[in-house]
Coordinates of C-alpha atoms in Angstrom, one line a residue:
X1 CA 146.6 91.6 113.4
X2 CA 144.4 89.3 111.5
X3 CA 144.5 86.1 110.4
X4 CA 145.2 85.6 106.6
X5 CA 141.5 85.1 105.3
X6 CA 140.5 83.6 102.0
X7 CA 137.1 85.5 101.2
X8 CA 135.8 87.6 98.1
X9 CA 138.2 90.7 98.8
X10 CA 141.4 88.6 100.1
X11 CA 143.3 85.8 98.6
X12 CA 146.0 83.2 100.5
X13 CA 148.3 81.2 99.9
X14 CA 149.5 78.5 102.1
X15 CA 153.7 77.8 101.9
X16 CA 153.4 74.7 104.0
X17 CA 155.1 71.9 102.5
X18 CA 158.6 70.8 101.9
X19 CA 161.3 73.5 102.4
X20 CA 165.4 73.3 101.4
X21 CA 166.8 73.3 105.3
X22 CA 170.7 73.0 106.4
X23 CA 171.9 72.9 109.5
X24 CA 174.1 76.1 110.4
X25 CA 176.6 77.0 113.0
X26 CA 176.5 79.5 115.9
X27 CA 176.9 82.9 113.7
X28 CA 174.8 83.7 110.7
X29 CA 176.0 83.6 107.3
X30 CA 174.3 85.2 104.8
X31 CA 175.3 83.3 102.0
X32 CA 172.4 80.9 103.2
X33 CA 170.2 83.4 102.7
X34 CA 171.2 85.5 99.5
X35 CA 171.8 82.1 97.4
X36 CA 170.0 79.0 97.3
X37 CA 171.5 76.2 99.7
X38 CA 173.8 73.1 98.0
X39 CA 172.9 70.0 98.3
X40 CA 170.1 70.9 100.6
X41 CA 168.4 68.9 102.8
X42 CA 164.5 68.4 103.3
X43 CA 162.6 69.8 105.7
X44 CA 158.6 69.8 106.3
X45 CA 157.0 72.9 107.7
X46 CA 154.6 73.7 109.6
X47 CA 156.8 71.5 112.6
X48 CA 159.5 71.5 114.4
X49 CA 163.2 70.7 112.6
X50 CA 164.6 68.6 115.9
X51 CA 162.5 65.3 115.4
X52 CA 162.2 65.3 111.8
X53 CA 165.0 63.8 110.9
X54 CA 166.9 60.3 112.3
X55 CA 170.1 61.8 113.9
X56 CA 170.6 63.6 117.2
X57 CA 172.4 66.3 115.5
X58 CA 168.9 67.9 115.0
X59 CA 167.4 67.3 118.9
X60 CA 170.9 68.8 119.8
X61 CA 171.7 71.4 117.6
X62 CA 172.6 75.2 119.2
X63 CA 172.8 78.1 116.4
X64 CA 171.6 78.5 113.2
X65 CA 169.3 76.6 111.1
X66 CA 168.4 77.9 107.4
X67 CA 165.3 77.1 105.6
X68 CA 164.7 78.0 101.9
X69 CA 161.8 77.7 99.2
X70 CA 160.2 79.4 95.7
X71 CA 157.4 81.1 95.9
X72 CA 155.1 82.9 92.9
X73 CA 152.6 85.9 93.0
X74 CA 150.3 85.8 90.2
X75 CA 150.5 88.8 88.1
X76 CA 147.1 89.7 88.3
X77 CA 147.6 90.3 92.1
X78 CA 150.9 92.7 91.7
X79 CA 148.3 95.8 91.9
X80 CA 147.3 94.4 95.3
X81 CA 149.2 94.5 98.8
X82 CA 151.1 91.3 99.4
X83 CA 152.0 90.3 102.7
X84 CA 154.1 87.6 103.8
X85 CA 153.5 86.1 107.5
X86 CA 154.2 83.5 110.1
X87 CA 152.4 82.2 112.8
X88 CA 155.7 81.4 115.3
X89 CA 159.2 80.8 114.4
X90 CA 161.7 79.7 117.4
X91 CA 163.0 82.0 118.4
X92 CA 164.9 84.3 116.5
X93 CA 165.0 84.7 112.5
X94 CA 166.1 87.0 109.7
X95 CA 164.2 86.4 106.9
X96 CA 165.0 87.5 103.0
X97 CA 163.0 87.8 99.7
X98 CA 165.9 87.5 96.6
X99 CA 169.2 88.2 98.6
X100 CA 167.4 90.7 100.7
X101 CA 166.5 91.3 103.9
X102 CA 162.6 91.7 104.4
X103 CA 162.2 91.4 108.5
X104 CA 163.9 89.9 111.5
X105 CA 162.0 88.9 114.7
X106 CA 162.4 88.2 118.4
X107 CA 159.9 85.4 120.0
X108 CA 158.9 82.4 119.4
X109 CA 155.4 81.8 120.3
X110 CA 153.4 85.0 118.0
X111 CA 153.0 86.0 114.6
X112 CA 154.6 89.0 112.4
X113 CA 154.3 90.0 109.1
X114 CA 155.4 92.7 106.0
X115 CA 154.9 93.6 102.8
X116 CA 156.3 92.9 100.1
X117 CA 157.1 95.3 97.7
X118 CA 155.6 93.9 94.1
X119 CA 158.1 95.4 92.1
X120 CA 161.2 93.1 93.0
X121 CA 159.3 90.0 92.5
X122 CA 160.4 87.8 89.9
X123 CA 158.6 84.6 88.6
X124 CA 160.2 82.6 91.3
X125 CA 161.2 84.2 94.7
X126 CA 163.5 82.9 96.6
X127 CA 162.5 82.5 100.5
X128 CA 165.0 82.3 102.6
X129 CA 164.6 82.3 106.8
X130 CA 167.3 81.8 109.6
X131 CA 166.8 80.5 112.7
X132 CA 168.2 80.8 116.2
X133 CA 167.4 78.6 118.7
X134 CA 169.4 79.7 121.9
X135 CA 168.2 80.6 124.8
X136 CA 169.9 82.7 127.5
X137 CA 168.7 85.3 130.2
X138 CA 167.3 87.7 128.4
X139 CA 165.0 85.3 126.3
X140 CA 161.2 83.9 127.1
X141 CA 161.8 81.2 127.7
X142 CA 165.1 81.5 129.8
X143 CA 168.3 79.5 129.2
X144 CA 170.4 79.1 131.6
X145 CA 173.2 80.5 131.3
X146 CA 175.6 78.3 133.6
X147 CA 175.4 75.4 131.5
X148 CA 173.3 73.5 134.4
X149 CA 169.5 72.4 132.8
X150 CA 166.2 72.9 135.3
X151 CA 166.2 68.8 135.6
X152 CA 168.8 67.5 132.8
X153 CA 172.8 67.2 133.2
X154 CA 174.8 70.0 133.5
X155 CA 178.3 71.1 134.3
X156 CA 179.3 70.4 138.2
X157 CA 180.9 72.6 140.7
X158 CA 184.0 71.3 142.0
X159 CA 187.1 72.1 140.1
X160 CA 188.8 68.8 138.9
X161 CA 185.7 68.0 137.0
X162 CA 184.9 71.8 135.6
X163 CA 188.1 71.4 133.5
X164 CA 186.5 68.9 130.7
X165 CA 185.4 71.1 128.1
X166 CA 181.8 70.4 127.4
X167 CA 180.1 71.2 123.9
X168 CA 177.8 74.3 123.7
X169 CA 174.3 73.6 123.8
X170 CA 170.8 75.1 125.0
X171 CA 170.1 74.6 128.9
X172 CA 166.8 75.1 129.2
X173 CA 165.5 77.1 132.5
X174 CA 162.7 75.1 132.1
X175 CA 160.9 72.0 131.9
X176 CA 159.9 71.5 128.4
X177 CA 162.2 70.5 125.0
X178 CA 163.6 73.3 123.2
X179 CA 161.5 72.6 120.0
X180 CA 162.7 75.1 117.5
X181 CA 161.9 76.1 113.4
X182 CA 159.0 77.3 111.8
X183 CA 156.6 75.6 114.4
X184 CA 153.5 77.4 112.5
X185 CA 151.6 78.0 109.1
X186 CA 153.3 80.5 107.0
X187 CA 151.3 82.1 104.6
X188 CA 151.2 84.9 101.6
X189 CA 148.5 87.1 101.5
X190 CA 146.3 89.7 99.6
X191 CA 144.7 92.6 100.4
X192 CA 143.7 95.8 98.6
X193 CA 145.6 98.8 98.8
X194 CA 143.3 100.7 101.5
X195 CA 142.6 97.4 104.2
X196 CA 141.4 97.1 107.2
X197 CA 144.1 96.5 109.8
X198 CA 142.8 95.5 112.8
X199 CA 139.2 94.3 114.4
X200 CA 138.1 94.6 117.8
X201 CA 134.7 93.4 119.5
X202 CA 133.5 94.1 122.3
X203 CA 130.1 93.0 123.9
X204 CA 128.3 93.9 126.8
X205 CA 125.4 91.5 128.0
X206 CA 122.4 94.4 129.3
X207 CA 118.9 93.3 131.0
X208 CA 118.8 90.0 128.7
X209 CA 120.2 92.1 125.1
X210 CA 123.1 92.4 123.9
X211 CA 125.3 95.4 123.4
X212 CA 127.8 95.0 120.5
X213 CA 130.6 97.4 119.3
X214 CA 132.7 96.5 116.1
X215 CA 135.4 98.5 115.9
X216 CA 138.0 98.8 112.7
X217 CA 141.9 100.0 112.3
X218 CA 141.4 101.1 109.0
X219 CA 144.6 101.4 106.2
X220 CA 143.7 104.2 103.8
X221 CA 139.7 104.4 104.0
X222 CA 138.0 106.5 106.1
X223 CA 134.5 104.6 107.1
X224 CA 134.1 101.4 108.0
X225 CA 131.0 99.5 107.8
X226 CA 129.2 95.9 109.9
X227 CA 126.4 93.4 109.1
X228 CA 126.4 90.9 111.5
X229 CA 124.9 87.0 111.1
X230 CA 123.9 84.8 113.2
X231 CA 125.5 81.0 112.9
X232 CA 123.0 79.9 110.8
X233 CA 124.1 83.0 108.2
X234 CA 121.0 84.8 109.2
X235 CA 121.6 88.2 108.5
X236 CA 120.3 90.3 112.2
X237 CA 122.8 93.5 111.9
X238 CA 123.3 95.3 108.6
X239 CA 125.1 98.2 107.7
X240 CA 125.8 99.7 111.2
X241 CA 128.7 102.2 111.4
X242 CA 132.0 100.6 112.6
X243 CA 132.7 101.7 115.9
X244 CA 129.0 102.6 116.8
X245 CA 127.1 100.5 119.7
X246 CA 124.1 98.4 118.4
X247 CA 122.0 95.8 120.2
X248 CA 121.3 92.0 119.9
X249 CA 117.9 90.8 121.2
X250 CA 117.8 87.7 122.9
X251 CA 121.5 87.0 121.8
X252 CA 122.3 83.5 122.0
X253 CA 125.8 83.2 124.7
X254 CA 128.7 81.8 124.0
X255 CA 128.9 79.1 127.3
X256 CA 131.6 76.3 128.2
X257 CA 130.4 73.3 126.4
X258 CA 128.3 75.2 124.4
X259 CA 129.3 77.4 122.3
X260 CA 127.7 79.9 119.8
X261 CA 129.1 82.4 117.6
X262 CA 127.9 85.0 115.7
X263 CA 129.9 86.8 112.5
X264 CA 130.8 90.1 112.0
X265 CA 131.5 91.6 108.6
X266 CA 133.5 94.5 108.2
X267 CA 133.8 96.0 104.7
X268 CA 135.6 99.4 104.0
X269 CA 136.0 100.5 100.6
X270 CA 137.3 97.6 98.6
X271 CA 138.4 95.7 101.4
X272 CA 135.8 93.1 103.9
X273 CA 136.8 90.8 106.5
X274 CA 134.5 88.3 108.6
X275 CA 135.4 87.9 112.1
X276 CA 133.5 85.4 114.2
X277 CA 132.2 86.5 118.4
X278 CA 131.0 85.3 121.0
X279 CA 128.5 87.1 123.4
X280 CA 129.4 86.6 127.2
X281 CA 131.2 88.2 130.3
X282 CA 133.5 87.3 132.6
X283 CA 134.1 88.8 135.9
X284 CA 135.5 88.3 139.1
X285 CA 132.9 88.8 142.3
X286 CA 134.1 88.0 145.4
X287 CA 135.9 84.5 145.5
X288 CA 133.9 83.1 142.8
X289 CA 134.9 83.4 139.1
X290 CA 132.3 84.2 136.9
X291 CA 131.2 83.5 133.5
X292 CA 127.5 84.9 132.4
X293 CA 127.0 86.2 135.9
X294 CA 127.5 82.6 136.8
X295 CA 130.1 80.6 139.4
X296 CA 132.3 78.3 136.9
X297 CA 134.8 75.8 138.2
X298 CA 137.7 74.8 136.2
X299 CA 138.2 71.1 135.6
X300 CA 141.2 70.4 132.8
X301 CA 145.0 70.8 132.3
X302 CA 148.4 72.4 132.5
X303 CA 149.4 71.2 128.4
X304 CA 151.5 71.4 125.5
X305 CA 152.2 71.9 122.2
X306 CA 154.0 68.5 121.7
X307 CA 154.2 65.1 119.6
X308 CA 156.0 62.7 117.8
X309 CA 157.9 63.8 114.6
X310 CA 156.1 67.8 114.7
X311 CA 157.7 69.0 118.4
X312 CA 156.0 71.8 119.0
X313 CA 154.6 72.4 115.4
X314 CA 151.3 72.9 114.3
X315 CA 149.1 69.7 114.4
X316 CA 145.3 70.3 113.3
X317 CA 144.2 66.7 113.7
X318 CA 146.2 66.5 116.5
X319 CA 144.2 69.4 118.4
X320 CA 141.1 67.8 117.2
X321 CA 142.0 64.7 118.6
X322 CA 143.1 66.2 122.2
X323 CA 139.7 68.7 122.1
X324 CA 137.8 65.2 122.2
X325 CA 139.3 63.9 124.8
X326 CA 139.1 66.7 127.0
X327 CA 135.1 66.3 126.0
X328 CA 135.9 62.2 127.0
X329 CA 137.4 63.1 130.4
X330 CA 134.5 66.0 131.1
X331 CA 136.8 68.6 130.7
X332 CA 135.9 72.4 130.0
X333 CA 138.8 73.8 130.3
X334 CA 143.2 74.2 129.8
X335 CA 145.9 77.2 130.1
X336 CA 148.4 77.7 127.3
X337 CA 151.4 76.6 129.2
X338 CA 153.7 78.0 129.1
X339 CA 153.4 80.4 126.1
X340 CA 150.7 81.2 123.8
X341 CA 149.4 78.7 121.4
X342 CA 147.9 78.6 117.9
X343 CA 145.5 80.8 116.7
X344 CA 143.8 77.8 114.8
X345 CA 144.0 76.0 118.5
X346 CA 142.1 78.8 119.9
X347 CA 139.8 78.7 117.1
X348 CA 138.8 75.7 117.8
X349 CA 138.3 76.2 121.1
X350 CA 135.9 78.9 120.5
X351 CA 134.0 76.5 117.9
X352 CA 134.4 73.4 121.2
X353 CA 133.2 75.8 124.0
X354 CA 136.6 74.9 125.2
X355 CA 137.8 77.9 128.3
X356 CA 141.3 78.6 128.2
X357 CA 143.6 80.9 130.3
X358 CA 146.2 82.7 127.9
X359 CA 149.7 83.5 128.8
X360 CA 152.5 84.2 127.9
X361 CA 156.2 82.7 127.4
X362 CA 157.7 84.1 130.3
X363 CA 158.5 80.5 132.3
X364 CA 161.7 80.3 134.1
X365 CA 162.1 83.8 135.1
X366 CA 164.5 84.9 138.1
X367 CA 165.3 89.0 138.8
X368 CA 168.8 88.9 140.8
X369 CA 170.6 91.3 139.2
X370 CA 174.3 89.6 138.9
X371 CA 176.7 91.4 136.7
X372 CA 176.0 94.4 134.5
X373 CA 176.1 91.7 131.5
X374 CA 173.7 89.7 133.5
X375 CA 171.8 93.1 133.9
X376 CA 171.4 94.3 130.6
X377 CA 169.9 90.6 129.7
X378 CA 167.5 91.0 132.0
X379 CA 166.6 94.1 131.3
X380 CA 166.4 93.1 127.4
X381 CA 164.4 90.1 129.0
X382 CA 161.8 92.9 131.1
X383 CA 160.9 94.6 127.8
X384 CA 160.2 91.9 125.5
X385 CA 157.5 90.6 128.5
X386 CA 155.8 93.7 127.6
X387 CA 156.2 93.5 124.0
X388 CA 154.9 89.7 123.9
X389 CA 152.0 90.6 126.3
X390 CA 151.4 93.3 123.6
X391 CA 151.5 91.0 121.0
X392 CA 149.3 88.0 122.4
X393 CA 146.8 90.6 123.7
X394 CA 146.3 92.4 120.2
X395 CA 145.8 89.0 118.7
X396 CA 143.8 87.1 121.0
X397 CA 141.5 89.5 122.3
X398 CA 138.6 88.3 120.3
X399 CA 138.7 84.7 121.3
X400 CA 135.4 84.6 123.2
X401 CA 137.5 81.0 124.9
X402 CA 140.0 83.4 126.1
X403 CA 138.9 84.3 129.5
X404 CA 141.8 85.1 131.9
X405 CA 145.7 86.3 130.9
X406 CA 148.8 84.8 132.5
X407 CA 151.7 86.6 133.0
X408 CA 154.3 84.0 133.7
X409 CA 154.7 80.5 135.1
X410 CA 156.5 79.9 138.0
X411 CA 158.8 83.0 138.6
X412 CA 160.9 83.3 141.3
X413 CA 158.9 85.5 143.8
X414 CA 160.7 84.8 146.7
X415 CA 164.1 85.4 146.2
X416 CA 163.3 89.5 146.7
X417 CA 159.5 89.5 146.9
X418 CA 159.2 93.7 147.0
X419 CA 161.1 93.4 143.7
X420 CA 159.0 91.0 142.0
X421 CA 155.7 92.2 143.3
X422 CA 157.0 95.4 141.9
X423 CA 157.8 94.0 138.4
X424 CA 154.3 91.9 138.2
X425 CA 151.9 95.0 139.1
X426 CA 153.3 96.8 136.1
X427 CA 152.6 94.2 133.9
X428 CA 149.4 93.6 135.8
X429 CA 148.2 96.5 134.7
X430 CA 149.2 96.9 131.3
X431 CA 147.3 94.2 130.5
X432 CA 144.1 95.3 132.0
X433 CA 145.1 98.6 129.8
X434 CA 145.5 96.7 126.4
X435 CA 142.7 94.2 127.2
X436 CA 139.6 95.9 125.6
X437 CA 137.4 93.2 128.1
X438 CA 139.8 93.5 131.0
X439 CA 139.7 90.0 131.5
X440 CA 140.9 88.9 134.8
X441 CA 144.8 88.8 134.9
X442 CA 146.7 86.3 137.2
X443 CA 150.7 84.7 137.9
X444 CA 150.9 81.6 138.3
X445 CA 153.3 81.1 141.1
X446 CA 154.9 77.7 142.5
X447 CA 157.6 78.6 145.4
X448 CA 157.4 76.4 149.3
X449 CA 157.3 79.8 150.8
X450 CA 153.8 81.1 150.0
X451 CA 153.6 82.9 152.9
X452 CA 157.1 85.2 151.8
X453 CA 155.4 85.9 148.4
X454 CA 153.7 88.8 147.5
X455 CA 152.6 88.0 143.6
X456 CA 150.4 85.3 144.1
X457 CA 147.8 87.6 146.1
X458 CA 148.2 90.8 143.4
X459 CA 146.5 88.7 140.8
X460 CA 142.1 88.6 140.1
X461 CA 142.4 85.0 140.9
X462 CA 145.6 83.3 142.6
X463 CA 146.9 80.4 140.6
X464 CA 149.4 78.1 142.3
X465 CA 151.3 75.1 141.1
X466 CA 151.9 73.0 143.9
X467 CA 153.4 69.3 144.4
X468 CA 153.0 68.3 147.1
X469 CA 153.1 64.3 147.4
X470 CA 155.7 64.6 144.3
X471 CA 158.3 66.8 144.8
X472 CA 158.0 67.6 148.1
X473 CA 156.7 64.4 150.5
X474 CA 157.0 62.2 147.9
X475 CA 155.5 59.4 147.9
X476 CA 154.1 60.3 151.5
X477 CA 150.5 61.2 151.0
X478 CA 149.1 62.1 154.1
X479 CA 152.0 64.7 155.2
X480 CA 150.9 66.0 151.4
X481 CA 147.4 66.2 152.4
X482 CA 148.6 68.2 155.6
X483 CA 150.7 70.7 153.5
X484 CA 147.5 71.6 151.0
X485 CA 145.5 71.8 153.5
X486 CA 147.5 74.2 155.8
X487 CA 148.0 76.1 152.2
X488 CA 144.2 76.3 151.6
X489 CA 143.9 77.9 155.0
X490 CA 146.5 80.7 154.7
X491 CA 145.0 81.7 151.1
X492 CA 141.7 81.9 152.2
X493 CA 141.7 84.9 154.5
X494 CA 142.3 86.7 151.2
X495 CA 138.6 86.6 149.7
X496 CA 139.7 85.6 146.5
X497 CA 139.2 82.9 144.3
X498 CA 142.1 80.1 144.2
X499 CA 142.7 77.8 141.1
X500 CA 144.9 75.1 141.0
X501 CA 147.1 75.6 138.5
X502 CA 149.2 72.5 138.1
X503 CA 149.6 69.1 140.4
X504 CA 150.3 66.0 139.2
X505 CA 152.8 63.0 139.6
X506 CA 155.1 61.0 137.2
X507 CA 153.4 57.9 136.1
X508 CA 155.3 55.8 133.4
X509 CA 152.7 53.8 131.6
X510 CA 152.1 50.2 132.4
X511 CA 154.6 50.1 135.3
X512 CA 151.6 49.1 138.2
X513 CA 152.0 48.5 141.8
X514 CA 149.8 46.9 144.7
X515 CA 151.4 49.3 147.2
X516 CA 151.1 52.4 145.0
X517 CA 154.4 53.1 144.7
X518 CA 156.0 56.4 142.7
X519 CA 156.1 56.1 139.5
X520 CA 153.2 53.9 139.3
X521 CA 149.7 54.3 137.7
X522 CA 148.0 53.9 140.9
X523 CA 150.2 56.0 142.4
X524 CA 149.6 59.3 140.5
X525 CA 145.8 57.5 140.8
X526 CA 146.2 58.2 144.8
X527 CA 147.8 61.2 144.6
X528 CA 145.0 63.0 142.9
X529 CA 142.5 61.3 145.3
X530 CA 144.4 63.0 148.3
X531 CA 144.9 66.3 146.8
X532 CA 140.9 66.4 145.6
X533 CA 140.0 65.5 149.1
X534 CA 141.6 68.5 150.6
X535 CA 140.6 71.3 147.3
X536 CA 136.7 69.8 148.2
X537 CA 136.8 71.5 151.1
X538 CA 137.1 75.0 150.3
X539 CA 134.7 77.4 148.2
X540 CA 137.3 79.6 147.6
X541 CA 138.9 76.8 145.0
X542 CA 137.3 77.6 141.8
X543 CA 139.4 74.9 139.7
X544 CA 141.7 71.8 139.4
X545 CA 143.8 72.0 136.3
X546 CA 145.7 68.6 136.4
X547 CA 149.7 68.6 135.5
X548 CA 149.3 67.0 132.6
X549 CA 147.2 66.7 129.8
X550 CA 149.2 64.0 128.0
X551 CA 153.1 63.3 128.5
X552 CA 155.8 65.5 126.7
X553 CA 159.4 65.6 125.6
X554 CA 162.1 67.3 128.0
X555 CA 165.9 67.5 128.0
X556 CA 167.7 64.9 128.6
X557 CA 168.5 64.6 132.1
X558 CA 168.2 61.1 134.9
X559 CA 165.5 63.0 136.5
X560 CA 163.5 62.4 133.2
X561 CA 163.2 58.7 131.2
X562 CA 162.1 59.9 128.0
X563 CA 160.1 62.7 129.0
X564 CA 158.1 64.5 131.3
X565 CA 155.7 61.5 132.3
X566 CA 152.8 63.4 134.3
X567 CA 149.7 63.1 131.8
X568 CA 146.9 62.1 132.2
X569 CA 147.5 60.7 128.6
X570 CA 150.4 59.1 127.0
X571 CA 152.5 60.7 124.6
X572 CA 150.2 59.1 121.8
X573 CA 147.1 59.9 123.9
X574 CA 145.8 56.6 125.6
X575 CA 144.9 56.9 128.7
X576 CA 146.1 56.1 132.2
X577 CA 144.5 54.7 135.1
X578 CA 144.2 58.7 136.5
X579 CA 142.4 59.6 133.6
X580 CA 139.1 57.0 134.7
X581 CA 139.0 58.7 138.0
X582 CA 138.9 62.5 136.2
X583 CA 136.6 61.3 133.8
X584 CA 134.2 59.9 136.6
X585 CA 135.2 62.7 139.3
X586 CA 134.6 65.7 136.8
X587 CA 131.3 63.6 135.3
X588 CA 130.0 64.4 138.0
X589 CA 131.4 68.5 138.7
X590 CA 129.0 70.8 137.4
X591 CA 130.1 73.2 135.1
X592 CA 128.7 76.2 136.9
X593 CA 127.4 76.8 140.5
X594 CA 130.3 73.2 142.0
X595 CA 130.7 74.4 146.2
X596 CA 128.1 76.9 145.8
X597 CA 124.8 77.2 148.0
X598 CA 121.3 78.2 146.3
X599 CA 122.5 82.1 146.3
X600 CA 125.1 80.8 143.7
X601 CA 127.3 82.3 146.9

């Protein structure tokens, strides 16, 4: 699915701004879709609705909300193909135009779109969206149906208290707040009736030159041509046939920290599209992760789309700030934990040379069959997992910043190791079939019994989240180093690269302790110094991504004080003590060749 683009053949209308809004209940009420809302509130789009009002009803809402606005399409464009597109709406939604259903969608982190019949349009058209924020065993991310949040409050087990009636609300089986609404940009765009539906760019570096293939999926027209321009706008390939391979001599490569992008102009009949792409290679060789044939070392973060007011909503200015802070701290990468991020962020990483691991929203997965009703939900979730993997790769396949795919974060892979392995082997094979670049595929695991696990080593690159010194052996960094060493010794036997995709300790900004007690900035710093001293000893460890880039919101509960405080930066992006440690450390670790001998091994 191509991102909406304004060019000489296409038009884009941004639907962002103030929408009318109504906080609904647990049942879908179509009257709020078919008719104008009476006495509506105002809500900004794109952004989560939860933090925009000074009223806890919005933070604790469970069920449907309704958005409305009017739009117009100029008469001269009604002869074109007209499409309504949402970047992401969390988690389920149904869309009406002028009282009639246009489309419904499941999944809160990927785009969807539908064509609008020009004959159905008036001078002023009512666009209505109903959004359901509820999560359960069938959704991604997963909701907990026993009314007990991962790190929050819940219904006790003893009978005398179980008689207490508590209101319905979401219990996430994940440790971040369930921000919902129209979280990403919404557009109406036009194309000619015969149009380019999709574009795929594949590059291969051969003997100092680049073999490039730009193929196009077409609707209505039979043949497309391609012109390629360098970063300065100079045409270097003229009217090549789409799907034929052409060669760029002495190409400028896309490099971490030194991005270079080309542009392919694809033309088909009366339509055209400008697709940016980078020339770079990604492969795993032995226990090394190679970019452009050189051993790469990941320095960076797990992250969240999370900020005050916007919630999980798209904030372009904040994305620019975050990338700037990553460069300040000498990071080169992050994982889209724990869902696909906005396309606009990935395009920014393409431009800035930031390496990204793209992850599906599959967080909180268990594999227990339970009763028949629960099994039906698990089956629906498995089907949805394949769908979002397919949609994520289809959306992001051309981004040079994406160097690997993560199938899930912290699934239960040890409760039934064989079933988990079978489940992820199917997804692993699917990802390799779907990706035209066949990037490395991984599953990010976090379990204590890593010897029992059979999924981590299935991956092309082993990715583990580990919290020795925090959730395990809290406050005892000597024990943490011993446990980390034992685990690294175990994984060293598999001959694969390993990356620490999460490790960290909560630090409340401003709390200091001469004894480096837990929750102090000093303890967070000493935690990282201890674990890094172990990681540095193993050449097969090819990366470290601290958890987390910045403090972020979570469900209320006694385990979280105003959210998760594991950020190296506060939620408003102020560096903690450990950030300065990493700035120095990562400044001394090269992007390429770290822990390698003169042969790069």
